[in-house]
Amino acid sequence: MTAETSVATLWEQALESLRSEIDEESFTAWLEPVQPRCFDGGKLTLAVPSEFSRNWLISNYHERIAQCFSDKAATPVAIEYQIVAMDEGAPEPAAPSPPAAAPHPLTSSADAVQRGVPTTFTPLNPQNTFESFVVGESNRFAHAAAQAVADPQSSAYNPLFLYGGVGLGKTHLMHAIGAQMRAYGDHFNVLYISSEAFMNAFIEGIKRKELMQFRNCFRTVDLLLLDDVQFFAGAERSQTEFFHTFNALFDAGKKIVISSDDQPKELTELDERLRSRFEAGLIVDIQPPELETRVAILQCKAQDLNFQLSSEVAIYVAERIKTNIRKLEGALKKLKAYTEINGAAITIDAVRDLLGPLFTGEEPLKISIEKIQLVVCKFFDVSLHDLTGPNRSRKFTAPRQIACYLAREMTDDSYPEIARKFGGRDHTSILHAFRKVQQDIADDLNKQNLIKYLTKLIKEEPLNPH
Ligand code: ADP
Ligand code: MG
């Protein structure tokens, strides 16, 4: 048996198994045209007629093809898809040519990760599941809605429109919906695609005169996950095409989930018809997570990475990176690498040096009364209890007045709020303390220097008391 006949035979056998798993129409459209080229050293090369069909195969059938073939070959198999003009039998140039490299609204997008996505369907990231998604107040509703959509019995919330800033978990939730639907069975045809990739595939379809094929593949899905719809801005033909896809799926009772960086009514560069379709569904936003959720996310991800992260460091980082979870992940990876290289737990000072650049662009940390109290207590060597308590000994009243003064100067808190945090005394006593220190500073250069020094210490104090 020659190598060719054996790969052909194995492929035939694999196809037979696949035939029983995939509906006939899809089988004829996607698998029949595939030709096995060679199978060598565990690598199977399959010739496919177009980039489009390669993408479709990778996105929808890759795992099953690999599984069936490796069952027949009784060895693990890696697959390479080679685009071949079938009638000529010659491979196309290797690099998939991105359509029209002309400036495009896409390139101005802040979502650099999406920009890097080639003109293909992106497979679902197996790490983006509901289990790995940390729920907090900021994303609770979005998470619940996503779970409801992922229930194949339910037809609630169609379409679901998720929106929120970069790195807040929209793509993660979409992948989680897709993965959950797929887990119910192979008969659920799930397609995840960014609007950018949709556009590219559409342009490719026009170029290759495969529009019918393009339409069919979108209109035969049970769940369409369209990510980052804002990238459609300015791409009118793609929008119109998507509008028809949307309607066809919607009318057939199929599920649609859309994500965007803003709510439909703000997407003024999108076709009004499309926006009103989105508005007819459930619109849910994802807000930046609050501190506790950020800490929990860091701790979960650290656990996944098998990395011991102290809660002191987790809080320190989460306090400073507030608006983007991807950035939090980046920080965590840096910390892990640092710890591995140095072989010792990282100190707060080292964290500050290491991650400082990541903290820029974030809002400066708000100074809390608690932090002021912490620094003043340390400096004068008094306890918090004495600082905030009723003891009128000079040893305590001087630091107390200074702390009250600094609380008023360095925070936005009102006198009553400060009074509450200084043992619940009357707020006029805070006003009195403030005026007293103000006067002292005016009269006494030493006092002035002391206040300056304490202000600096407070600003530099890395930890916020909790
Ligand atoms: P978006 O699509 O909104 O820009 P992503 O879904 O790509 O954001 O999320 C960025 C990163 O943060 C991903 O690695 C994702 O897994 C992670 N992430 C976002 N939200 C959560 C969450 N609530 N729990 C765990 N990881 C999250
Ligand atoms: Mg995204």
Short mmCIF file of C-alpha atoms and ligand atoms in Angstrom, two decimals:
data_model
loop_
_atom_site.label_atom_id
_atom_site.label_comp_id
_atom_site.label_asym_id
_atom_site.label_seq_id
_atom_site.Cartn_x
_atom_site.Cartn_y
_atom_site.Cartn_z
CA MET A 1 0.00 0.00 0.00
CA THR A 2 1.48 3.34 -0.99
CA ALA A 3 1.40 6.35 1.27
CA GLU A 4 -1.22 7.94 -1.01
CA THR A 5 -3.58 5.00 -0.97
CA SER A 6 -3.26 4.68 2.75
CA VAL A 7 -4.08 8.34 3.42
CA ALA A 8 -6.96 8.11 0.97
CA THR A 9 -8.29 5.00 2.67
CA LEU A 10 -7.99 6.48 6.12
CA TRP A 11 -9.71 9.62 4.92
CA GLU A 12 -12.52 7.55 3.39
CA GLN A 13 -12.99 5.79 6.69
CA ALA A 14 -12.90 9.01 8.64
CA LEU A 15 -15.45 10.52 6.25
CA GLU A 16 -17.75 7.59 6.84
CA SER A 17 -17.76 8.31 10.57
CA LEU A 18 -18.17 12.03 9.98
CA ARG A 19 -21.10 11.41 7.66
CA SER A 20 -23.10 9.96 10.51
CA GLU A 21 -22.39 12.99 12.72
CA ILE A 22 -22.97 15.87 10.34
CA ASP A 23 -26.16 16.73 8.54
CA GLU A 24 -26.19 15.82 4.91
CA GLU A 25 -26.33 19.30 3.48
CA SER A 26 -23.31 20.46 5.45
CA PHE A 27 -21.47 17.26 4.71
CA THR A 28 -21.91 17.74 0.98
CA ALA A 29 -21.05 21.41 1.13
CA TRP A 30 -17.99 21.26 3.33
CA LEU A 31 -16.52 17.81 3.68
CA GLU A 32 -16.99 16.21 0.31
CA PRO A 33 -14.81 18.73 -1.53
CA VAL A 34 -11.90 18.12 0.85
CA GLN A 35 -9.06 16.05 -0.57
CA PRO A 36 -6.47 14.34 1.58
CA ARG A 37 -2.97 15.11 0.32
CA CYS A 38 -0.55 13.36 2.61
CA PHE A 39 -0.20 11.95 6.05
CA ASP A 40 3.28 12.01 7.37
CA GLY A 41 4.75 12.03 10.88
CA GLY A 42 1.33 12.60 12.43
CA LYS A 43 0.59 15.52 10.13
CA LEU A 44 -2.37 15.28 7.81
CA THR A 45 -2.52 17.73 4.93
CA LEU A 46 -5.96 18.40 3.55
CA ALA A 47 -6.58 20.31 0.37
CA VAL A 48 -9.57 22.63 0.50
CA PRO A 49 -11.04 24.69 -2.31
CA SER A 50 -10.98 28.15 -0.76
CA GLU A 51 -9.92 30.16 2.20
CA PHE A 52 -13.52 30.48 3.08
CA SER A 53 -14.08 26.76 3.25
CA ARG A 54 -10.86 26.32 5.20
CA ASN A 55 -12.09 28.81 7.77
CA TRP A 56 -15.44 27.21 7.95
CA LEU A 57 -13.94 23.75 8.44
CA ILE A 58 -11.60 25.00 11.16
CA SER A 59 -14.35 26.82 12.91
CA ASN A 60 -16.96 24.09 12.80
CA TYR A 61 -15.53 20.68 12.15
CA HIS A 62 -11.86 20.76 12.95
CA GLU A 63 -12.03 18.84 16.21
CA ARG A 64 -14.32 16.18 14.82
CA ILE A 65 -12.22 15.72 11.70
CA ALA A 66 -9.07 15.38 13.81
CA GLN A 67 -10.81 12.97 16.17
CA CYS A 68 -12.23 10.73 13.45
CA PHE A 69 -9.03 10.64 11.47
CA SER A 70 -6.85 9.91 14.47
CA ASP A 71 -9.26 7.12 15.50
CA LYS A 72 -8.81 5.52 12.10
CA ALA A 73 -5.07 6.13 12.00
CA ALA A 74 -4.73 5.04 15.64
CA THR A 75 -2.40 7.95 16.32
CA PRO A 76 -2.81 11.60 17.26
CA VAL A 77 -3.01 13.81 14.26
CA ALA A 78 -2.30 17.45 13.47
CA ILE A 79 -4.08 18.87 10.46
CA GLU A 80 -2.89 21.41 7.97
CA TYR A 81 -5.45 22.86 5.57
CA GLN A 82 -3.99 23.83 2.24
CA ILE A 83 -5.94 26.03 -0.09
CA VAL A 84 -5.81 24.52 -3.54
CA ALA A 85 -7.55 25.59 -6.69
CA MET A 86 -9.14 22.20 -7.13
CA ASP A 87 -9.26 22.10 -10.89
CA GLU A 88 -5.61 22.99 -11.22
CA GLY A 89 -4.32 21.05 -8.25
CA ALA A 90 -1.78 23.77 -7.43
CA PRO A 91 -1.52 25.36 -3.99
CA GLU A 92 -2.34 29.04 -3.66
CA PRO A 93 0.21 31.43 -2.21
CA ALA A 94 0.48 30.51 1.44
CA ALA A 95 -0.48 33.77 3.11
CA PRO A 96 -4.20 34.48 3.23
CA SER A 97 -4.50 37.87 1.64
CA PRO A 98 -6.29 40.33 3.88
CA PRO A 99 -8.92 42.13 1.89
CA ALA A 100 -8.42 45.72 0.85
CA ALA A 101 -5.60 47.00 2.98
CA ALA A 102 -7.01 50.48 2.54
CA PRO A 103 -7.54 52.45 5.75
CA HIS A 104 -10.58 51.10 7.42
CA PRO A 105 -12.51 52.13 10.47
CA LEU A 106 -11.27 48.93 12.09
CA THR A 107 -7.76 50.15 12.36
CA SER A 108 -8.77 52.99 14.59
CA SER A 109 -10.33 50.66 17.11
CA ALA A 110 -8.96 50.50 20.60
CA ASP A 111 -9.36 46.74 20.72
CA ALA A 112 -5.94 45.74 19.54
CA VAL A 113 -6.54 42.10 20.21
CA GLN A 114 -9.37 42.01 17.74
CA ARG A 115 -7.25 43.86 15.20
CA GLY A 116 -4.74 41.05 15.27
CA VAL A 117 -7.35 38.49 14.31
CA PRO A 118 -6.71 37.31 10.78
CA THR A 119 -9.43 37.04 8.21
CA THR A 120 -10.67 33.79 9.63
CA PHE A 121 -13.33 32.51 11.90
CA THR A 122 -11.92 32.41 15.35
CA PRO A 123 -12.52 29.19 17.19
CA LEU A 124 -14.00 29.48 20.66
CA ASN A 125 -11.38 29.84 23.34
CA PRO A 126 -11.93 26.81 25.59
CA GLN A 127 -10.86 28.86 28.60
CA ASN A 128 -13.70 31.30 28.21
CA THR A 129 -16.43 29.40 30.02
CA PHE A 130 -19.14 30.31 32.50
CA GLU A 131 -17.15 28.48 35.18
CA SER A 132 -14.10 30.68 34.69
CA PHE A 133 -16.15 33.88 34.67
CA VAL A 134 -16.07 35.69 38.01
CA VAL A 135 -19.43 37.27 38.78
CA GLY A 136 -19.76 40.56 40.64
CA GLU A 137 -22.24 43.42 40.73
CA SER A 138 -20.79 44.91 37.55
CA ASN A 139 -21.49 41.89 35.36
CA ARG A 140 -24.14 39.90 37.23
CA PHE A 141 -26.99 40.74 34.90
CA ALA A 142 -24.94 40.17 31.75
CA HIS A 143 -23.81 36.81 33.10
CA ALA A 144 -27.37 35.77 33.97
CA ALA A 145 -28.69 36.85 30.58
CA ALA A 146 -25.88 34.99 28.82
CA GLN A 147 -26.68 31.85 30.77
CA ALA A 148 -30.34 32.13 29.86
CA VAL A 149 -29.47 32.41 26.18
CA ALA A 150 -27.19 29.39 26.44
CA ASP A 151 -30.12 27.24 27.52
CA PRO A 152 -31.25 25.45 24.35
CA GLN A 153 -34.78 25.07 25.70
CA SER A 154 -35.20 28.78 26.11
CA SER A 155 -35.88 31.32 23.45
CA ALA A 156 -35.61 34.25 25.81
CA TYR A 157 -33.74 37.43 25.06
CA ASN A 158 -33.35 37.41 21.32
CA PRO A 159 -31.21 39.11 20.30
CA LEU A 160 -29.06 39.61 23.36
CA PHE A 161 -27.00 42.77 23.03
CA LEU A 162 -23.99 42.98 25.37
CA TYR A 163 -22.07 46.19 25.61
CA GLY A 164 -19.25 47.62 27.71
CA GLY A 165 -15.69 48.91 27.62
CA VAL A 166 -12.64 47.07 26.38
CA GLY A 167 -11.48 44.08 28.39
CA LEU A 168 -14.58 43.70 30.53
CA GLY A 169 -15.59 40.19 29.46
CA LYS A 170 -17.92 40.53 26.45
CA THR A 171 -16.00 38.11 24.28
CA HIS A 172 -15.54 35.80 27.25
CA LEU A 173 -19.30 35.63 27.80
CA MET A 174 -20.00 35.07 24.11
CA HIS A 175 -17.56 32.19 23.98
CA ALA A 176 -19.11 30.80 27.14
CA ILE A 177 -22.56 30.85 25.52
CA GLY A 178 -21.15 29.13 22.44
CA ALA A 179 -19.33 26.48 24.44
CA GLN A 180 -22.38 25.75 26.54
CA MET A 181 -24.62 25.38 23.50
CA ARG A 182 -22.12 23.11 21.83
CA ALA A 183 -21.90 21.04 24.96
CA TYR A 184 -25.58 20.17 24.52
CA GLY A 185 -24.83 18.35 21.33
CA ASP A 186 -23.28 18.52 17.94
CA HIS A 187 -26.57 19.30 16.30
CA PHE A 188 -26.34 22.87 17.61
CA ASN A 189 -24.58 24.78 14.95
CA VAL A 190 -22.76 27.61 16.69
CA LEU A 191 -20.88 30.35 14.92
CA TYR A 192 -18.76 32.95 16.67
CA ILE A 193 -17.39 35.71 14.49
CA SER A 194 -16.25 39.28 14.96
CA SER A 195 -17.83 41.87 12.71
CA GLU A 196 -14.36 42.39 11.27
CA ALA A 197 -14.08 38.75 10.27
CA PHE A 198 -17.66 38.83 8.96
CA MET A 199 -16.70 41.71 6.71
CA ASN A 200 -13.57 39.96 5.54
CA ALA A 201 -15.44 36.77 4.80
CA PHE A 202 -18.09 38.76 2.95
CA ILE A 203 -15.49 40.53 0.81
CA GLU A 204 -13.79 37.20 0.19
CA GLY A 205 -17.15 35.75 -0.80
CA ILE A 206 -17.67 38.52 -3.34
CA LYS A 207 -14.14 38.15 -4.70
CA ARG A 208 -14.49 34.43 -5.14
CA LYS A 209 -18.06 34.60 -6.36
CA GLU A 210 -19.12 32.46 -3.44
CA LEU A 211 -21.81 34.69 -2.03
CA MET A 212 -24.39 31.94 -2.04
CA GLN A 213 -22.07 29.76 -0.04
CA PHE A 214 -21.34 32.65 2.32
CA ARG A 215 -25.03 33.27 2.88
CA ASN A 216 -25.85 29.64 3.37
CA CYS A 217 -23.29 29.14 6.01
CA PHE A 218 -24.50 32.06 8.08
CA ARG A 219 -28.11 31.23 7.62
CA THR A 220 -27.82 27.64 8.75
CA VAL A 221 -26.57 28.36 12.25
CA ASP A 222 -28.59 27.90 15.41
CA LEU A 223 -26.64 30.45 17.36
CA LEU A 224 -24.79 33.38 15.86
CA LEU A 225 -22.39 35.27 18.11
CA LEU A 226 -21.34 38.51 16.44
CA ASP A 227 -18.61 40.27 18.39
CA ASP A 228 -17.72 43.97 18.29
CA VAL A 229 -20.47 45.13 15.97
CA GLN A 230 -19.14 48.71 16.24
CA PHE A 231 -16.47 47.71 13.71
CA PHE A 232 -19.18 47.68 11.06
CA ALA A 233 -19.13 51.47 11.14
CA GLY A 234 -18.75 52.74 7.62
CA ALA A 235 -18.96 49.31 6.02
CA GLU A 236 -22.38 49.69 4.48
CA ARG A 237 -22.53 46.62 2.30
CA SER A 238 -21.44 44.39 5.14
CA GLN A 239 -24.08 45.96 7.34
CA THR A 240 -26.76 45.35 4.77
CA GLU A 241 -25.58 41.78 4.38
CA PHE A 242 -25.63 41.31 8.11
CA PHE A 243 -29.06 42.88 8.33
CA HIS A 244 -30.40 40.18 6.00
CA THR A 245 -28.54 37.47 7.87
CA PHE A 246 -29.98 38.78 11.10
CA ASN A 247 -33.52 38.80 9.76
CA ALA A 248 -33.24 35.33 8.28
CA LEU A 249 -31.97 33.89 11.54
CA PHE A 250 -34.38 35.84 13.68
CA ASP A 251 -37.37 34.81 11.59
CA ALA A 252 -36.28 31.21 11.80
CA GLY A 253 -36.21 31.46 15.60
CA LYS A 254 -32.43 31.13 15.81
CA LYS A 255 -30.48 32.78 18.57
CA ILE A 256 -28.38 35.87 18.04
CA VAL A 257 -25.96 37.52 20.45
CA ILE A 258 -24.27 40.79 19.58
CA SER A 259 -21.57 42.65 21.43
CA SER A 260 -20.40 46.20 21.15
CA ASP A 261 -18.48 48.88 22.98
CA ASP A 262 -21.61 50.99 23.32
CA GLN A 263 -25.37 50.69 23.42
CA PRO A 264 -27.29 50.51 20.12
CA LYS A 265 -28.60 54.05 20.21
CA GLU A 266 -25.05 55.39 20.50
CA LEU A 267 -23.83 53.45 17.47
CA THR A 268 -24.77 56.28 15.19
CA GLU A 269 -22.52 55.09 12.39
CA LEU A 270 -24.56 51.93 12.06
CA ASP A 271 -27.58 51.59 9.85
CA GLU A 272 -30.73 52.70 11.64
CA ARG A 273 -32.53 49.47 10.65
CA LEU A 274 -29.84 47.41 12.29
CA ARG A 275 -29.88 49.47 15.46
CA SER A 276 -33.60 49.16 15.81
CA ARG A 277 -33.30 45.37 15.43
CA PHE A 278 -30.81 45.35 18.27
CA GLU A 279 -33.01 47.56 20.38
CA ALA A 280 -35.85 45.11 20.10
CA GLY A 281 -33.90 42.56 22.12
CA LEU A 282 -32.41 42.59 25.58
CA ILE A 283 -29.67 45.17 26.02
CA VAL A 284 -27.30 44.56 28.89
CA ASP A 285 -24.20 46.45 29.89
CA ILE A 286 -21.06 45.26 31.63
CA GLN A 287 -19.51 47.80 33.94
CA PRO A 288 -15.91 47.88 35.16
CA PRO A 289 -15.72 45.47 38.08
CA GLU A 290 -15.58 46.73 41.63
CA LEU A 291 -12.54 46.15 43.82
CA GLU A 292 -13.72 42.87 45.35
CA THR A 293 -14.44 41.40 41.91
CA ARG A 294 -11.07 42.52 40.61
CA VAL A 295 -9.36 40.87 43.54
CA ALA A 296 -11.40 37.68 42.99
CA ILE A 297 -10.52 37.66 39.29
CA LEU A 298 -6.82 38.02 40.11
CA GLN A 299 -7.02 35.23 42.63
CA CYS A 300 -8.90 32.90 40.26
CA LYS A 301 -6.48 33.53 37.43
CA ALA A 302 -3.51 33.08 39.78
CA GLN A 303 -4.91 29.72 40.81
CA ASP A 304 -5.28 28.71 37.16
CA LEU A 305 -1.64 29.65 36.62
CA ASN A 306 -0.63 27.73 39.72
CA PHE A 307 0.76 30.92 41.16
CA GLN A 308 0.74 31.83 44.85
CA LEU A 309 -0.55 35.38 45.04
CA SER A 310 -0.78 36.98 48.46
CA SER A 311 -3.97 38.88 49.14
CA GLU A 312 -1.87 41.93 50.01
CA VAL A 313 -0.43 41.99 46.49
CA ALA A 314 -3.78 41.12 44.88
CA ILE A 315 -5.44 44.06 46.62
CA TYR A 316 -2.55 46.38 45.85
CA VAL A 317 -2.76 45.59 42.14
CA ALA A 318 -6.57 45.52 41.97
CA GLU A 319 -6.72 48.93 43.58
CA ARG A 320 -4.59 50.35 40.83
CA ILE A 321 -5.88 48.60 37.71
CA LYS A 322 -9.56 49.27 37.56
CA THR A 323 -10.87 49.51 34.07
CA ASN A 324 -9.63 46.55 32.10
CA ILE A 325 -9.45 42.91 33.09
CA ARG A 326 -7.04 42.11 30.30
CA LYS A 327 -4.64 44.55 31.94
CA LEU A 328 -5.09 42.76 35.26
CA GLU A 329 -4.17 39.50 33.55
CA GLY A 330 -1.09 41.13 32.06
CA ALA A 331 -0.06 42.32 35.52
CA LEU A 332 -0.51 38.83 36.92
CA LYS A 333 1.67 37.26 34.25
CA LYS A 334 4.41 39.78 34.96
CA LEU A 335 4.23 39.05 38.68
CA LYS A 336 4.43 35.34 38.04
CA ALA A 337 7.45 35.69 35.76
CA TYR A 338 9.16 37.94 38.30
CA THR A 339 8.54 35.49 41.11
CA GLU A 340 9.79 32.57 39.06
CA ILE A 341 12.96 34.36 38.06
CA ASN A 342 13.71 35.63 41.56
CA GLY A 343 12.53 32.54 43.38
CA ALA A 344 11.03 34.60 46.19
CA ALA A 345 7.68 36.15 47.04
CA ILE A 346 7.42 39.67 45.70
CA THR A 347 7.35 42.72 47.97
CA ILE A 348 4.96 45.62 47.54
CA ASP A 349 7.88 47.88 46.61
CA ALA A 350 8.93 45.48 43.88
CA VAL A 351 5.33 45.28 42.62
CA ARG A 352 5.28 49.04 42.37
CA ASP A 353 8.51 49.08 40.36
CA LEU A 354 7.45 46.19 38.16
CA LEU A 355 3.91 47.27 37.39
CA GLY A 356 4.24 51.04 37.62
CA PRO A 357 3.82 51.53 33.85
CA LEU A 358 0.56 49.57 33.93
CA PHE A 359 -0.85 51.94 36.51
CA THR A 360 -0.49 54.96 34.29
CA GLY A 361 -3.64 55.94 32.46
CA GLU A 362 -5.66 54.69 35.41
CA GLU A 363 -7.33 57.23 37.66
CA PRO A 364 -5.04 58.11 40.55
CA LEU A 365 -5.90 56.21 43.67
CA LYS A 366 -8.28 58.11 45.89
CA ILE A 367 -6.87 58.87 49.30
CA SER A 368 -9.04 57.56 52.06
CA ILE A 369 -9.42 58.84 55.61
CA GLU A 370 -8.31 55.39 56.75
CA LYS A 371 -5.04 55.76 54.90
CA ILE A 372 -4.42 59.18 56.46
CA GLN A 373 -5.13 57.75 59.89
CA LEU A 374 -2.78 54.84 59.24
CA VAL A 375 0.12 57.11 58.29
CA VAL A 376 -0.49 59.59 61.12
CA CYS A 377 -0.69 56.76 63.67
CA LYS A 378 2.56 55.28 62.41
CA PHE A 379 4.30 58.64 62.41
CA PHE A 380 3.27 59.70 65.93
CA ASP A 381 3.32 56.16 67.24
CA VAL A 382 -0.22 56.20 68.57
CA SER A 383 -2.94 53.60 68.14
CA LEU A 384 -5.95 54.13 65.89
CA HIS A 385 -8.08 53.72 68.95
CA ASP A 386 -6.37 56.67 70.66
CA LEU A 387 -6.24 58.75 67.50
CA THR A 388 -9.98 58.55 66.99
CA GLY A 389 -11.03 58.19 70.64
CA PRO A 390 -12.03 60.78 73.24
CA ASN A 391 -8.69 61.00 75.13
CA ARG A 392 -7.78 64.68 75.40
CA SER A 393 -4.15 64.20 76.38
CA ARG A 394 -1.86 66.44 74.27
CA LYS A 395 -0.08 63.28 73.04
CA PHE A 396 -3.28 62.39 71.18
CA THR A 397 -4.98 65.69 70.43
CA ALA A 398 -2.10 67.07 68.31
CA PRO A 399 -1.97 64.04 65.95
CA ARG A 400 -5.78 63.91 65.90
CA GLN A 401 -6.04 67.55 64.82
CA ILE A 402 -3.42 67.01 62.16
CA ALA A 403 -5.17 63.89 60.88
CA CYS A 404 -8.50 65.76 60.73
CA TYR A 405 -6.84 68.61 58.87
CA LEU A 406 -5.28 66.25 56.35
CA ALA A 407 -8.57 64.37 55.94
CA ARG A 408 -10.27 67.60 54.98
CA GLU A 409 -7.40 68.69 52.69
CA MET A 410 -6.69 65.43 50.95
CA THR A 411 -10.12 63.83 50.51
CA ASP A 412 -13.47 64.97 49.18
CA ASP A 413 -15.19 63.92 52.38
CA SER A 414 -17.40 66.36 54.25
CA TYR A 415 -16.93 67.42 57.88
CA PRO A 416 -19.73 65.12 59.09
CA GLU A 417 -18.20 62.20 57.17
CA ILE A 418 -14.78 62.89 58.68
CA ALA A 419 -16.35 63.28 62.12
CA ARG A 420 -17.96 59.85 61.73
CA LYS A 421 -14.59 58.28 61.03
CA PHE A 422 -13.03 60.01 64.01
CA GLY A 423 -15.08 58.24 66.63
CA GLY A 424 -18.41 59.80 65.75
CA ARG A 425 -17.62 63.14 67.39
CA ASP A 426 -19.47 66.33 66.56
CA HIS A 427 -18.53 67.69 63.14
CA THR A 428 -17.87 71.16 64.55
CA SER A 429 -14.90 69.68 66.41
CA ILE A 430 -13.43 68.68 63.04
CA LEU A 431 -13.98 72.20 61.77
CA HIS A 432 -12.27 73.49 64.88
CA ALA A 433 -9.29 71.14 64.41
CA PHE A 434 -9.00 72.18 60.78
CA ARG A 435 -8.91 75.89 61.65
CA LYS A 436 -6.45 75.31 64.45
CA VAL A 437 -3.95 73.49 62.20
CA GLN A 438 -4.47 76.04 59.44
CA GLN A 439 -3.49 78.76 61.91
CA ASP A 440 -0.49 76.77 63.19
CA ILE A 441 0.82 76.34 59.65
CA ALA A 442 0.54 80.05 59.01
CA ASP A 443 2.47 80.82 62.20
CA ASP A 444 5.04 78.09 62.31
CA LEU A 445 7.37 76.95 59.55
CA ASN A 446 8.10 73.67 61.35
CA LYS A 447 4.42 72.81 61.43
CA GLN A 448 4.21 73.66 57.77
CA ASN A 449 7.07 71.32 56.98
CA LEU A 450 5.58 68.58 59.12
CA ILE A 451 2.29 68.77 57.20
CA LYS A 452 4.15 68.72 53.89
CA TYR A 453 6.12 65.70 54.99
CA LEU A 454 3.02 63.82 56.16
CA THR A 455 1.20 64.65 52.92
CA LYS A 456 4.08 63.11 51.00
CA LEU A 457 4.07 60.01 53.20
CA ILE A 458 0.33 59.56 52.69
CA LYS A 459 0.62 59.88 48.93
CA GLU A 460 3.40 57.33 48.85
CA GLU A 461 1.87 54.86 51.27
CA PRO A 462 1.28 51.79 49.10
CA LEU A 463 -1.38 50.10 51.14
CA ASN A 464 -4.92 51.07 51.78
CA PRO A 465 -6.25 49.76 55.06
CA HIS A 466 -9.29 47.51 54.61
P1 ADP B 1 -13.95 42.33 25.92
O1 ADP B 1 -14.41 41.39 24.86
O2 ADP B 1 -15.08 42.93 26.70
O3 ADP B 1 -12.98 43.35 25.43
P2 ADP B 1 -12.74 39.96 26.98
O4 ADP B 1 -13.93 39.08 27.06
O5 ADP B 1 -11.79 39.70 25.88
O6 ADP B 1 -13.15 41.48 27.00
O7 ADP B 1 -11.98 39.89 28.39
C1 ADP B 1 -10.62 40.26 28.56
C2 ADP B 1 -9.95 39.24 29.43
O8 ADP B 1 -10.47 39.32 30.74
C3 ADP B 1 -10.19 37.82 28.97
O9 ADP B 1 -9.02 37.07 29.15
C4 ADP B 1 -11.29 37.32 29.88
O10 ADP B 1 -11.19 35.93 30.10
C5 ADP B 1 -11.01 38.08 31.16
N1 ADP B 1 -12.25 38.38 31.90
C6 ADP B 1 -13.14 39.36 31.66
N2 ADP B 1 -14.13 39.34 32.57
C7 ADP B 1 -13.87 38.32 33.39
C8 ADP B 1 -14.53 37.80 34.53
N3 ADP B 1 -15.66 38.35 35.02
N4 ADP B 1 -13.99 36.73 35.14
C9 ADP B 1 -12.84 36.20 34.69
N5 ADP B 1 -12.16 36.65 33.61
C10 ADP B 1 -12.66 37.70 32.97
MG MG B 2 -13.91 41.38 22.85
#
